[in-house]
Short mmCIF file of C-alpha atoms in Angstrom, two decimals:
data_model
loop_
_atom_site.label_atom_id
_atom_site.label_comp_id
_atom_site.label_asym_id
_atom_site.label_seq_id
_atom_site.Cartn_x
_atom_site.Cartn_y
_atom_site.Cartn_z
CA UNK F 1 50.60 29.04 -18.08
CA UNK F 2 49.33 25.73 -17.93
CA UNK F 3 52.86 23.90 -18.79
CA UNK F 4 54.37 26.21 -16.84
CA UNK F 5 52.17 24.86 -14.00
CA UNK F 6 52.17 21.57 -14.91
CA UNK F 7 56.40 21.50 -15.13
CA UNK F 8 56.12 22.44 -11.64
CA UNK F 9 54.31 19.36 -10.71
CA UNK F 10 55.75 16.58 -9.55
CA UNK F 11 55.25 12.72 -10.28
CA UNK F 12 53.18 11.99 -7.67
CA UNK F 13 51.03 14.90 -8.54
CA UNK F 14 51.09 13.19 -11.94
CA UNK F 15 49.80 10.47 -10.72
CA UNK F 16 47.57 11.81 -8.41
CA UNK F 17 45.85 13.54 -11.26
CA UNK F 18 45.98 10.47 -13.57
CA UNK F 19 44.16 8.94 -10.38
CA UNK F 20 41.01 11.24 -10.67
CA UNK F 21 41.25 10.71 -14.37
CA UNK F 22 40.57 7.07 -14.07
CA UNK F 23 38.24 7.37 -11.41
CA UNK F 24 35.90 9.53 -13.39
CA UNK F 25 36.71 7.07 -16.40
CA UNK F 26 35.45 4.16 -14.30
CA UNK F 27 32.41 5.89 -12.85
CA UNK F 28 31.23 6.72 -16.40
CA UNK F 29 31.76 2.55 -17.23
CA UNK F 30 30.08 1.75 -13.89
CA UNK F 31 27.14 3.87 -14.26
CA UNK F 32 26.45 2.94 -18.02
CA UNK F 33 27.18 -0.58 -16.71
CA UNK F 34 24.19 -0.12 -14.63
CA UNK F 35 21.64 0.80 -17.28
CA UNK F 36 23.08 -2.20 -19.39
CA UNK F 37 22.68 -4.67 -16.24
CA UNK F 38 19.15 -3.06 -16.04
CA UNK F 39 17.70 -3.76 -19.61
CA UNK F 40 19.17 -6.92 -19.80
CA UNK F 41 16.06 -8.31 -22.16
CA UNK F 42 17.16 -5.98 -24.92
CA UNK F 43 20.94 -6.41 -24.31
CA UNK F 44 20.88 -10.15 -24.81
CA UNK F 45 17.67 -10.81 -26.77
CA UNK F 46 17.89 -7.87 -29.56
CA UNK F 47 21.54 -7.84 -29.64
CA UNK F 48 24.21 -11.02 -28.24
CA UNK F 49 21.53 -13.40 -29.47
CA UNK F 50 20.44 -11.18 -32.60
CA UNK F 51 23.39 -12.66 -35.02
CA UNK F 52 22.16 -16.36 -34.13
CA UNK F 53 18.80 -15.78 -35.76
CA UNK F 54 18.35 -16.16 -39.73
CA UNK F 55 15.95 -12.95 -39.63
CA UNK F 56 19.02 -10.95 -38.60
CA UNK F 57 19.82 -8.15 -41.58
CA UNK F 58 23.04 -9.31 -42.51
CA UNK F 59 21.78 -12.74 -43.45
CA UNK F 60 19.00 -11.78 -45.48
CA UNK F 61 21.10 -9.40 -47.38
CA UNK F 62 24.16 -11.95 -48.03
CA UNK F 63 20.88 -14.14 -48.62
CA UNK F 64 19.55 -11.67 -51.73
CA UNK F 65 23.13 -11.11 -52.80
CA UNK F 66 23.53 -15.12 -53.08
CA UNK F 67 19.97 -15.61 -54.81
CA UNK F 68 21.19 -12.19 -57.41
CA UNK F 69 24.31 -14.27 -58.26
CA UNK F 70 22.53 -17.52 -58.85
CA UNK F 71 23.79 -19.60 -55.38
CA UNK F 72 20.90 -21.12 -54.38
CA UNK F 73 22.72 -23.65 -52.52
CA UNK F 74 23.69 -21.28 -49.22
CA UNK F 75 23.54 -21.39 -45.38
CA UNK F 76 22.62 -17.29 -45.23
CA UNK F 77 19.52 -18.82 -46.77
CA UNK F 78 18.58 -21.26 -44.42
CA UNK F 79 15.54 -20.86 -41.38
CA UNK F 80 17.48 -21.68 -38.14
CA UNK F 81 20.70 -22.28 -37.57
CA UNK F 82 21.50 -25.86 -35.98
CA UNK F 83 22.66 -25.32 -33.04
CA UNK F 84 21.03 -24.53 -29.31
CA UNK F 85 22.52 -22.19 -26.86
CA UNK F 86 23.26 -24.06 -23.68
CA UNK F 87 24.35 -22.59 -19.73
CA UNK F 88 26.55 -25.88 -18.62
CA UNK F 89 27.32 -23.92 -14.88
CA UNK F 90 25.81 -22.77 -11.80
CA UNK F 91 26.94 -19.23 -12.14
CA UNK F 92 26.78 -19.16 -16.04
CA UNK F 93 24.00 -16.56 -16.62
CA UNK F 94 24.49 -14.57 -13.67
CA UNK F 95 28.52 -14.21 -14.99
CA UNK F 96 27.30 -13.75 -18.64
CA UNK F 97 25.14 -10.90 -17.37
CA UNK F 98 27.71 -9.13 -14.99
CA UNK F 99 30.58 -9.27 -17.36
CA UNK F 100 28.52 -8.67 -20.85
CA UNK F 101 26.77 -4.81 -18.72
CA UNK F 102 30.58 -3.82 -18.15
CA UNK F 103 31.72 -4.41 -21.70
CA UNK F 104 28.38 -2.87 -22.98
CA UNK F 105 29.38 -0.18 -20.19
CA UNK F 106 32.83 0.30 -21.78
CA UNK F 107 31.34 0.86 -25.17
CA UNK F 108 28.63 3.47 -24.34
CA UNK F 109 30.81 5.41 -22.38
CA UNK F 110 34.28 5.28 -24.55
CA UNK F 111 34.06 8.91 -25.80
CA UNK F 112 33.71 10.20 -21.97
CA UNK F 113 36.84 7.37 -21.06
CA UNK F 114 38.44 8.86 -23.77
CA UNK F 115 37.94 12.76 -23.45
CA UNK F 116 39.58 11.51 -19.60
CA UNK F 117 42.29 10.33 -21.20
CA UNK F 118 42.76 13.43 -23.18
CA UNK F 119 42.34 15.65 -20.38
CA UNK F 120 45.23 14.19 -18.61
CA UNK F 121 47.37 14.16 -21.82
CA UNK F 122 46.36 17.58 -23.27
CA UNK F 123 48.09 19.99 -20.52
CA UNK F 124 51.79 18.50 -21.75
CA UNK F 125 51.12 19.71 -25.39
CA UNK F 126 51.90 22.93 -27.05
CA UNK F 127 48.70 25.39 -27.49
CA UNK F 128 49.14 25.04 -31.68
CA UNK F 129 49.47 20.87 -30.87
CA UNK F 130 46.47 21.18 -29.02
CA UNK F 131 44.75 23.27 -31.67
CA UNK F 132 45.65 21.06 -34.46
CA UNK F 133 44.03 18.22 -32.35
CA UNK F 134 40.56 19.51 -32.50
CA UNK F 135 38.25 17.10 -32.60
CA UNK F 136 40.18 14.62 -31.92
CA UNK F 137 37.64 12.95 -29.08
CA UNK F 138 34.62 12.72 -32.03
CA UNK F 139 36.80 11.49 -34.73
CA UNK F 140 38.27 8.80 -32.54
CA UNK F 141 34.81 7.91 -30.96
CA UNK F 142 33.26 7.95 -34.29
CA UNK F 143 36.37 5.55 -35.66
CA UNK F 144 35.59 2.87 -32.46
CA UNK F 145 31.62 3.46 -32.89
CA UNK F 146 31.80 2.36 -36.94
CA UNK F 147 34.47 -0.16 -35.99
CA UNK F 148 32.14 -1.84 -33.22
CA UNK F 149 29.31 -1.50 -35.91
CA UNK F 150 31.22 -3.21 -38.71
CA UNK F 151 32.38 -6.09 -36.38
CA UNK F 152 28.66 -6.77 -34.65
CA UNK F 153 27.01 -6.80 -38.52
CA UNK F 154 29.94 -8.31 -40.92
CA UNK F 155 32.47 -9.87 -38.39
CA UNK F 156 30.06 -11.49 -35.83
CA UNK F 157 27.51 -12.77 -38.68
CA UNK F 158 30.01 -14.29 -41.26
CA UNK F 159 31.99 -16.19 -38.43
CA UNK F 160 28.62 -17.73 -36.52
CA UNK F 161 27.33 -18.81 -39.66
CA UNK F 162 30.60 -20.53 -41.00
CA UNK F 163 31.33 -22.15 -37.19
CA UNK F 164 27.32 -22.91 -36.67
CA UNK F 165 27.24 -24.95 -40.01
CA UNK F 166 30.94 -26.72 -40.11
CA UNK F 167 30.42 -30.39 -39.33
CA UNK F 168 33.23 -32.97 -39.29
CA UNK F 169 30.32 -35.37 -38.80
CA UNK F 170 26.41 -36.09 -38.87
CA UNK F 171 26.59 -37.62 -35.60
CA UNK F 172 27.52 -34.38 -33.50
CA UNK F 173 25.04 -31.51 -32.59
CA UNK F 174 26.22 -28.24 -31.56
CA UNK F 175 25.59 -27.35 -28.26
CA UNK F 176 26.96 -23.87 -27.99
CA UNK F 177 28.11 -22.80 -24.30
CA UNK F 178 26.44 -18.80 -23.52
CA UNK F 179 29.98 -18.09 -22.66
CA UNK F 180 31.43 -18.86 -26.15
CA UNK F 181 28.45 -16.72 -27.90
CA UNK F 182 29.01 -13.77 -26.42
CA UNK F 183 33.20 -13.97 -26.04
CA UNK F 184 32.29 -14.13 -30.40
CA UNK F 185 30.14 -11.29 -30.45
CA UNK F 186 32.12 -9.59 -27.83
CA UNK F 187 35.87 -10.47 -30.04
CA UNK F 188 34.55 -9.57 -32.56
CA UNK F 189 33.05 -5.85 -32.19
CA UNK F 190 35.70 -4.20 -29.64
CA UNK F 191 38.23 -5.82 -31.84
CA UNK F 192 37.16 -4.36 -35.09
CA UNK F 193 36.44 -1.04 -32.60
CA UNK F 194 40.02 -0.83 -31.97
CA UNK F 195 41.66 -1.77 -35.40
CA UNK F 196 39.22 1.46 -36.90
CA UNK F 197 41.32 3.76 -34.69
CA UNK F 198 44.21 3.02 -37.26
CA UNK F 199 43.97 6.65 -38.81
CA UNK F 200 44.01 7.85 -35.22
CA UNK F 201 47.25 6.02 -34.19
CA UNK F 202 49.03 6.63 -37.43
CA UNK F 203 48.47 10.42 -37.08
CA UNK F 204 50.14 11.02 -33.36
CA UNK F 205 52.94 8.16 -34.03
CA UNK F 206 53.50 11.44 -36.78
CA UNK F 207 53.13 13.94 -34.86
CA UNK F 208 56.14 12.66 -32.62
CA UNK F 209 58.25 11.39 -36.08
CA UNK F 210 57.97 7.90 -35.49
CA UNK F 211 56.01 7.19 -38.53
CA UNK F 212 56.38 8.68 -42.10
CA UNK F 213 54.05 8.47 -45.27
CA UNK F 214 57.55 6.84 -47.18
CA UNK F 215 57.65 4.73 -44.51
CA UNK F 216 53.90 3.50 -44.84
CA UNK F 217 54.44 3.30 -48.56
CA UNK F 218 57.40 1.29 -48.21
CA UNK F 219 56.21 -1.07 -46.13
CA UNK F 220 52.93 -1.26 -47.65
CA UNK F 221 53.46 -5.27 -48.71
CA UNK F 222 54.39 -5.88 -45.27
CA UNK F 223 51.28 -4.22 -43.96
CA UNK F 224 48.72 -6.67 -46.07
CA UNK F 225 50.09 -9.80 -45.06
CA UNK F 226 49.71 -8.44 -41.68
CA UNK F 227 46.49 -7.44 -42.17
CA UNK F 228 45.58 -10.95 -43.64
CA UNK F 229 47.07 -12.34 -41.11
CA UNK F 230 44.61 -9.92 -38.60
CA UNK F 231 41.66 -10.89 -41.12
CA UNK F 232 42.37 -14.62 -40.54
CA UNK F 233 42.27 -14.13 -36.66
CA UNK F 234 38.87 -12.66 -36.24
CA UNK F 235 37.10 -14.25 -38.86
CA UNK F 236 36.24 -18.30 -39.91
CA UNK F 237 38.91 -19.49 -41.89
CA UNK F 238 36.95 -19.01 -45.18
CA UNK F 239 38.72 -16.75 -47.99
CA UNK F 240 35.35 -14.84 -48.66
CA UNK F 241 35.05 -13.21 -45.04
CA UNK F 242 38.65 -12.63 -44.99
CA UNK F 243 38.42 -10.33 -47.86
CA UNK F 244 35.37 -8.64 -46.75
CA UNK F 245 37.08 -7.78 -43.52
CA UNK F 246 40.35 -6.97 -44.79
CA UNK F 247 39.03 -4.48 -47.82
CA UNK F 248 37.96 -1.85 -44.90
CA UNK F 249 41.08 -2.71 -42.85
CA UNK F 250 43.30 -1.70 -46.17
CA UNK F 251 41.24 1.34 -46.74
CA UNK F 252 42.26 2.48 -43.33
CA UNK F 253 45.74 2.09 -43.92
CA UNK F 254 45.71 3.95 -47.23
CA UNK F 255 43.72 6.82 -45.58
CA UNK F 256 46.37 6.81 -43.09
CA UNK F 257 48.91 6.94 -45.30
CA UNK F 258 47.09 9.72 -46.44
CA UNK F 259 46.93 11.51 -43.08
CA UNK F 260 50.11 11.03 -42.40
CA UNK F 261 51.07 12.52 -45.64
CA UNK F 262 49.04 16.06 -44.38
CA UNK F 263 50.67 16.42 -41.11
CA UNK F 264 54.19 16.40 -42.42
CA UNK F 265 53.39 18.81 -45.10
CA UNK F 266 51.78 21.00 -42.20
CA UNK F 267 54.74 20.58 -40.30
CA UNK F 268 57.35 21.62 -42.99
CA UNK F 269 55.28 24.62 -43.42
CA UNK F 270 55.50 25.74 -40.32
CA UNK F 271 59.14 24.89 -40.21
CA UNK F 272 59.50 26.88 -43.29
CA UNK F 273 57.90 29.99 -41.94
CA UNK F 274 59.60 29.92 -38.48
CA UNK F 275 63.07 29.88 -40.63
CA UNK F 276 61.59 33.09 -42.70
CA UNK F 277 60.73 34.92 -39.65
CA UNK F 278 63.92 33.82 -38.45
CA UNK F 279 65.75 35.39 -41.00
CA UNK F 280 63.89 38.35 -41.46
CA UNK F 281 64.76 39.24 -38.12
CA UNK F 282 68.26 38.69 -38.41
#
């Protein structure tokens, strides 16, 4: 009934539904916006400016794992870093804050932005698609939510600490603009948000026959220099954070090719059984 209703739309209709659909999308951003503009102390304090302070838990546990392995010689050791956080504009802080609350805003409320997105996308699938797609809002915000994690605590840490201690020369002090901090932090943890959705992407670009597990396999070579390549973007260009970002990144893909793998064995069965029913009615 409800493709039957919604073939009888037309575009505009579409659109005007998309409309609503993105208005209640933005509300949620604004209003979760708000209550990041609000607490701004804990935002910025506890965690932007938590990576840029030695006591944060990623250092002293890269810290213990140096000291286990005999490296005594280590920056994830060290008490401060050496460098100052600077505001070099009128409008710096006031910008930082605005712009940092809608990000944050985005983040808390990308399961609501995304069960919008789903509600607009949902009426235009089959009731067995839409059954086989349970769940598909907590998997996907529990993909971005580990994603943001992984970026804020192994992303964010590894490339401060590399950029905070490279020195081409004694005579220079780092003077870190509040804008560059938080675009790092910022980079960093949406970025690694979206790459985690991987799985996610990998199982509708299935669903519709664009992607196959042969394919994935095949083109599995192609895939880590790519990922590399992604590794090398986000992170300092130092071969030990590369690897530690792109070992999760490769997992995905091999869990994908995994998924992938599932749907189009579910999908031959059903093809199989439709033919059988087929025939046994003929």
């Amino acid at each position: 009934m409800a493709n039957k209703q919604l073939d009888e739309m037309s575009f505009l209709d579409h659109l005007e539904v998309l409309r609503w659909h993105l208005v209640r999308a933005t509300i949620s951003i604004a209003i979760a916006a708000t209550l990041a503009f609000i607490f701004k102390r804990f935002i910025f304090d506890v965690i932007i400016f938590g990576p840029t302070h030695m006591t944060f838990p990623t250092y002293e546990g890269l810290c213990k794992m140096s000291q286990f392995l005999g490296m005594s010689d280590t920056t994830f050791c060290a008490q401060e870093f050496p460098f100052i956080i600077q505001n070099r504009t009128v409008a710096g802080q006031f910008s930082a804050h605005i712009w940092t609350s809608i990000y944050a805003g985005f983040i808390i409320s990308f399961p609501y932005v995304l069960y919008q997105l789903w509600s607009f996308i949902s009426p235009g699938l089959k009731a067995s698609e839409r059954k086989n797609s349970r769940g598909f809002i907590i998997i996907a915000s529990l993909l971005f939510f580990i994603g943001v994690l992984f970026g804020y605590y192994i992303v964010t840490p590894l490339s401060l600490n590399f950029l905070a201690n490279y020195q081409i020369s004694d005579q220079i002090l780092n003077e870190f603009d509040i804008s560059d901090v938080i675009a790092l932090v910022r980079t960093s943890s949406i970025a690694s948000g979206f790459v985690f959705e991987l799985p996610i992407i990998v199982y509708f670009l299935t669903k519709v026959g664009l992607v196959t597990p042969q394919f994935l396999k095949k083109y599995r070579k192609f895939a880590l220099v790519i990922v590399l390549i992604l590794s090398a973007i986000i992170t300092p260009p130092d071969i030990a954070s590369q690897v530690i970002v792109a070992i999760p990144i490769l997992l995905l893909y091999q869990v994908s090719i995994y998924i992938s793998a599932v749907v189009v064995r579910n999908q031959t069965r059903k093809t199989t059984r439709e033919n059988k029913k087929s025939t046994n009615k003929s």
